[in-house]
Tab-separated table of C-alpha atoms in Angstrom:
chain	number	residue	atom	x	y	z
S	1	GLY	CA	-33.488	215.118	-92.860
S	2	GLN	CA	-30.654	211.950	-92.147
S	3	GLN	CA	-30.553	209.331	-94.618
S	4	VAL	CA	-29.584	205.774	-94.779
S	5	MET	CA	-29.192	204.106	-98.582
S	6	GLN	CA	-28.341	200.379	-99.015
S	7	ILE	CA	-27.055	198.647	-102.202
S	8	PRO	CA	-27.404	196.700	-103.923
S	9	GLN	CA	-31.284	196.817	-103.277
S	10	TYR	CA	-31.302	192.883	-104.791
S	11	GLN	CA	-28.899	189.990	-105.012
S	12	HIS	CA	-29.616	186.901	-106.348
S	13	VAL	CA	-26.065	184.049	-105.886
S	14	GLN	CA	-26.243	180.808	-106.188
S	15	GLU	CA	-26.067	178.700	-102.375
S	16	GLY	CA	-22.141	178.595	-101.222
S	17	GLU	CA	-21.345	182.058	-102.724
S	18	ASP	CA	-20.641	185.395	-101.138
S	19	PHE	CA	-22.559	188.411	-100.090
S	20	THR	CA	-22.275	191.366	-99.007
S	21	THR	CA	-24.272	194.285	-98.702
S	22	TYR	CA	-23.216	197.838	-98.208
S	23	CYS	CA	-25.163	200.646	-95.825
S	24	ASN	CA	-24.039	204.350	-96.491
S	25	SER	CA	-25.321	207.198	-94.342
S	26	SER	CA	-25.746	210.829	-95.223
S	27	THR	CA	-24.768	211.953	-91.413
S	28	THR	CA	-22.074	210.241	-88.804
S	29	LEU	CA	-23.763	208.028	-86.611
S	30	SER	CA	-23.500	207.260	-83.075
S	31	ASN	CA	-23.596	203.971	-83.972
S	32	ILE	CA	-24.994	201.451	-86.274
S	33	GLN	CA	-27.639	198.295	-85.929
S	34	TRP	CA	-28.050	195.573	-87.987
S	35	TYR	CA	-31.628	193.466	-88.693
S	36	LYS	CA	-32.427	190.896	-90.942
S	37	GLN	CA	-36.378	190.445	-92.065
S	38	ARG	CA	-37.642	186.961	-93.297
S	39	PRO	CA	-40.630	187.058	-96.196
S	40	GLY	CA	-43.760	188.206	-94.534
S	41	GLY	CA	-41.949	188.797	-91.130
S	42	HIS	CA	-40.580	191.270	-89.394
S	43	PRO	CA	-37.262	192.839	-88.472
S	44	VAL	CA	-35.262	191.152	-86.096
S	45	PHE	CA	-31.867	192.414	-84.640
S	46	LEU	CA	-29.264	190.985	-85.673
S	47	ILE	CA	-25.671	193.229	-84.096
S	48	GLN	CA	-24.692	196.825	-82.765
S	49	LEU	CA	-21.266	198.611	-83.862
S	50	VAL	CA	-20.395	201.243	-82.034
S	51	LYS	CA	-16.704	202.041	-82.566
S	52	SER	CA	-14.902	203.872	-85.558
S	53	GLY	CA	-13.438	200.819	-87.892
S	54	GLU	CA	-15.189	197.853	-85.443
S	55	VAL	CA	-15.376	194.102	-87.325
S	56	LYS	CA	-17.698	191.795	-85.257
S	57	LYS	CA	-18.279	188.480	-86.471
S	58	GLN	CA	-21.433	186.149	-85.992
S	59	LYS	CA	-20.518	182.588	-87.445
S	60	ARG	CA	-20.410	183.461	-91.380
S	61	LEU	CA	-21.447	187.004	-91.432
S	62	THR	CA	-18.590	190.075	-90.547
S	63	PHE	CA	-20.193	193.369	-89.976
S	64	GLN	CA	-17.510	196.790	-90.499
S	65	PHE	CA	-18.244	200.150	-89.236
S	66	GLY	CA	-16.747	202.773	-91.214
S	67	GLU	CA	-13.705	204.410	-90.102
S	68	ALA	CA	-15.372	208.099	-90.163
S	69	LYS	CA	-18.363	206.419	-88.688
S	70	LYS	CA	-20.681	207.198	-91.914
S	71	ASN	CA	-20.710	203.514	-93.112
S	72	SER	CA	-21.101	199.640	-92.621
S	73	SER	CA	-21.037	196.708	-94.678
S	74	LEU	CA	-22.584	192.436	-93.945
S	75	HIS	CA	-20.370	190.377	-95.338
S	76	ILE	CA	-22.086	186.845	-95.546
S	77	THR	CA	-19.601	183.979	-96.590
S	78	ALA	CA	-20.655	180.341	-98.229
S	79	THR	CA	-24.679	181.634	-98.180
S	80	GLN	CA	-27.251	179.518	-97.748
S	81	THR	CA	-30.904	179.034	-97.751
S	82	THR	CA	-31.243	179.726	-94.376
S	83	ASP	CA	-29.957	183.094	-95.358
S	84	VAL	CA	-32.974	184.307	-97.473
S	85	GLY	CA	-34.843	187.753	-96.297
S	86	THR	CA	-33.963	191.426	-96.499
S	87	TYR	CA	-30.966	192.681	-94.303
S	88	PHE	CA	-31.117	196.124	-93.236
S	89	CYS	CA	-28.906	198.604	-91.548
S	90	ALA	CA	-30.625	201.319	-89.304
S	91	GLY	CA	-28.771	204.165	-87.177
S	92	ARG	CA	-28.412	206.705	-84.700
S	93	SER	CA	-26.707	210.272	-85.350
S	94	GLY	CA	-25.911	212.731	-82.551
S	95	GLY	CA	-27.686	213.071	-79.349
S	96	TYR	CA	-31.025	211.782	-81.613
S	97	GLN	CA	-32.318	208.210	-80.313
S	98	LYS	CA	-33.986	208.405	-83.561
S	99	VAL	CA	-33.502	204.992	-85.510
S	100	THR	CA	-33.496	205.635	-89.637
S	101	PHE	CA	-33.625	202.637	-90.953
S	102	GLY	CA	-31.957	202.016	-94.484
S	103	THR	CA	-33.430	201.217	-97.878
S	104	GLY	CA	-32.514	197.429	-97.437
S	105	THR	CA	-31.322	194.502	-99.306
S	106	LYS	CA	-33.044	191.564	-100.387
S	107	LEU	CA	-30.768	188.943	-100.747
S	108	GLN	CA	-32.583	184.956	-102.406
S	109	VAL	CA	-29.766	181.946	-102.414
S	110	ILE	CA	-30.654	179.714	-105.048
S	111	PRO	CA	-30.179	175.819	-104.058
P	1	GLY	CA	-45.344	189.901	-71.707
P	2	ALA	CA	-42.791	187.812	-73.443
P	3	GLY	CA	-42.773	189.580	-76.794
P	4	VAL	CA	-44.114	192.745	-78.566
P	5	SER	CA	-47.515	192.331	-79.135
P	6	GLN	CA	-50.110	194.428	-81.863
P	7	THR	CA	-53.663	194.477	-82.385
P	8	PRO	CA	-54.903	194.157	-85.114
P	9	SER	CA	-53.387	192.403	-87.205
P	10	ASN	CA	-55.070	193.124	-89.979
P	11	LYS	CA	-57.393	196.451	-90.539
P	12	VAL	CA	-59.565	196.857	-93.378
P	13	THR	CA	-61.136	200.069	-93.518
P	14	GLU	CA	-63.030	202.222	-96.334
P	15	LYS	CA	-61.671	205.913	-97.570
P	16	GLY	CA	-62.376	208.782	-95.078
P	17	LYS	CA	-62.591	206.089	-91.506
P	18	TYR	CA	-61.068	207.116	-88.525
P	19	VAL	CA	-58.387	203.885	-87.340
P	20	GLU	CA	-56.872	202.666	-84.282
P	21	LEU	CA	-53.727	200.503	-84.074
P	22	ARG	CA	-52.169	199.011	-80.365
P	23	CYS	CA	-49.130	198.106	-79.787
P	24	ASP	CA	-47.950	196.285	-75.863
P	25	PRO	CA	-44.617	196.099	-75.736
P	26	ILE	CA	-42.087	194.258	-73.493
P	27	SER	CA	-42.946	194.625	-70.023
P	28	GLY	CA	-40.360	196.817	-68.347
P	29	HIS	CA	-39.363	198.411	-71.226
P	30	THR	CA	-39.398	202.302	-71.019
P	31	ALA	CA	-38.526	202.781	-75.292
P	32	LEU	CA	-41.203	202.564	-77.973
P	33	TYR	CA	-41.476	203.054	-81.618
P	34	TRP	CA	-44.105	202.982	-84.412
P	35	TYR	CA	-42.966	202.328	-88.314
P	36	ARG	CA	-44.818	202.093	-91.498
P	37	GLN	CA	-43.469	199.863	-94.307
P	38	SER	CA	-44.306	199.764	-97.725
P	39	LEU	CA	-43.889	196.683	-99.502
P	40	GLY	CA	-40.427	196.038	-100.589
P	41	GLN	CA	-39.628	199.454	-98.483
P	42	GLY	CA	-37.475	199.902	-95.261
P	43	PRO	CA	-39.442	200.527	-92.165
P	44	GLU	CA	-39.893	204.405	-92.080
P	45	PHE	CA	-39.950	206.100	-88.625
P	46	LEU	CA	-43.002	207.404	-87.592
P	47	ILE	CA	-42.351	208.175	-83.806
P	48	TYR	CA	-41.344	207.065	-80.473
P	49	PHE	CA	-41.688	207.834	-76.917
P	50	GLN	CA	-39.295	207.221	-74.078
P	51	GLY	CA	-41.970	207.143	-71.125
P	52	THR	CA	-45.242	208.780	-71.515
P	53	GLY	CA	-43.793	211.330	-73.581
P	54	ALA	CA	-43.406	211.589	-77.611
P	55	ALA	CA	-39.563	212.542	-77.957
P	56	ASP	CA	-39.344	212.261	-81.153
P	57	ASP	CA	-42.571	212.933	-83.916
P	58	SER	CA	-40.567	214.246	-86.586
P	59	GLY	CA	-41.914	211.273	-88.590
P	60	LEU	CA	-45.514	211.687	-88.658
P	61	PRO	CA	-46.460	212.467	-92.576
P	62	ASN	CA	-49.268	214.924	-91.192
P	63	ASP	CA	-52.190	215.744	-88.689
P	64	ARG	CA	-54.516	213.252	-89.504
P	65	PHE	CA	-51.509	210.857	-87.682
P	66	PHE	CA	-51.153	210.885	-83.667
P	67	ALA	CA	-49.956	208.572	-81.041
P	68	VAL	CA	-50.674	208.268	-77.437
P	69	ARG	CA	-49.037	206.096	-74.964
P	70	PRO	CA	-50.716	207.553	-71.342
P	71	GLU	CA	-48.861	205.427	-68.648
P	72	GLY	CA	-45.579	204.676	-70.391
P	73	SER	CA	-46.499	201.125	-71.599
P	74	VAL	CA	-49.520	200.616	-73.855
P	75	SER	CA	-49.290	202.576	-76.992
P	76	THR	CA	-52.425	203.468	-79.920
P	77	LEU	CA	-51.161	204.617	-83.176
P	78	LYS	CA	-55.156	207.065	-84.704
P	79	ILE	CA	-55.017	207.411	-87.860
P	80	GLN	CA	-57.729	209.913	-88.967
P	81	ARG	CA	-59.554	210.653	-92.083
P	82	THR	CA	-57.621	207.139	-94.028
P	83	GLU	CA	-56.617	207.751	-97.130
P	84	ARG	CA	-55.401	205.287	-99.830
P	85	GLY	CA	-52.330	205.897	-99.453
P	86	ASP	CA	-52.119	205.258	-95.869
P	87	SER	CA	-52.020	201.364	-96.594
P	88	ALA	CA	-48.801	200.016	-95.128
P	89	VAL	CA	-47.811	197.647	-92.248
P	90	TYR	CA	-47.508	199.502	-89.402
P	91	LEU	CA	-44.699	198.065	-87.024
P	92	CYS	CA	-44.305	198.601	-83.308
P	93	ALA	CA	-40.890	198.433	-81.628
P	94	SER	CA	-40.009	198.791	-77.852
P	95	SER	CA	-36.375	198.598	-76.339
P	96	LEU	CA	-35.717	198.780	-72.819
P	97	ARG	CA	-34.223	202.559	-72.922
P	98	ALA	CA	-33.807	204.763	-76.172
P	99	GLY	CA	-30.073	205.407	-75.770
P	100	GLY	CA	-26.302	203.931	-74.540
P	101	SER	CA	-24.503	201.585	-76.269
P	102	SER	CA	-24.748	198.527	-73.881
P	103	GLY	CA	-28.037	196.945	-75.995
P	104	ALA	CA	-30.167	198.090	-74.278
P	105	ASN	CA	-31.135	199.793	-77.063
P	106	VAL	CA	-31.743	196.624	-79.288
P	107	LEU	CA	-35.198	197.551	-80.910
P	108	THR	CA	-37.566	193.936	-80.357
P	109	PHE	CA	-40.626	194.185	-83.525
P	110	GLY	CA	-44.009	193.563	-83.214
P	111	ALA	CA	-45.248	191.640	-86.334
P	112	GLY	CA	-47.090	194.143	-87.487
P	113	SER	CA	-50.461	195.638	-88.351
P	114	ARG	CA	-51.683	195.202	-91.789
P	115	LEU	CA	-53.905	198.408	-92.722
P	116	THR	CA	-55.927	198.412	-96.169
P	117	VAL	CA	-57.635	201.352	-97.136
P	118	LEU	CA	-59.769	200.572	-100.005
């Protein structure tokens, strides 16, 4: 079945440093979504990418969808302590509406 | 309702017992998803409903797990003969619909039901 992997699994950064997480799917995706889960919380939607090569920005966050629609990345510029949490990508493939979540990247920001 | 509501928030049971977990989605959302999340892991897909029917139940681990959504709104996840390995947080999410790319397919999650099997 479809597998979605993310690297790295954990990332510790000093406040103000940049952070990037990479998402790779075993199958071509029709779209990809990103979610953030704070410690003790539930996943909360951040953004959706649909088109090949698409790039979207939300303040300090930049999201990219690969040309082959099998990978994606999330880049955070100048991290803040409020960025702490686990970031998940989640994808749909083909005509299926099953949403498969990635393995997640846990971000810790050191003040 | 305003958000996705899940009950109970915590359930402790003994091995071999039967458990029901309830999800009340956002009013008007036709798609409903169940996931299971173990500590330090990503949400693991179990099943999703489009309306009353289970559109994809490929993630249910075995026949001890069953879910229903009889009126296309509230859903119940049922686990028979619970095992210690079933311990996890069970997350429910709903979206306006399952398909499309306009944002109607964005998942809104509930707070989850933490199941502990002793």
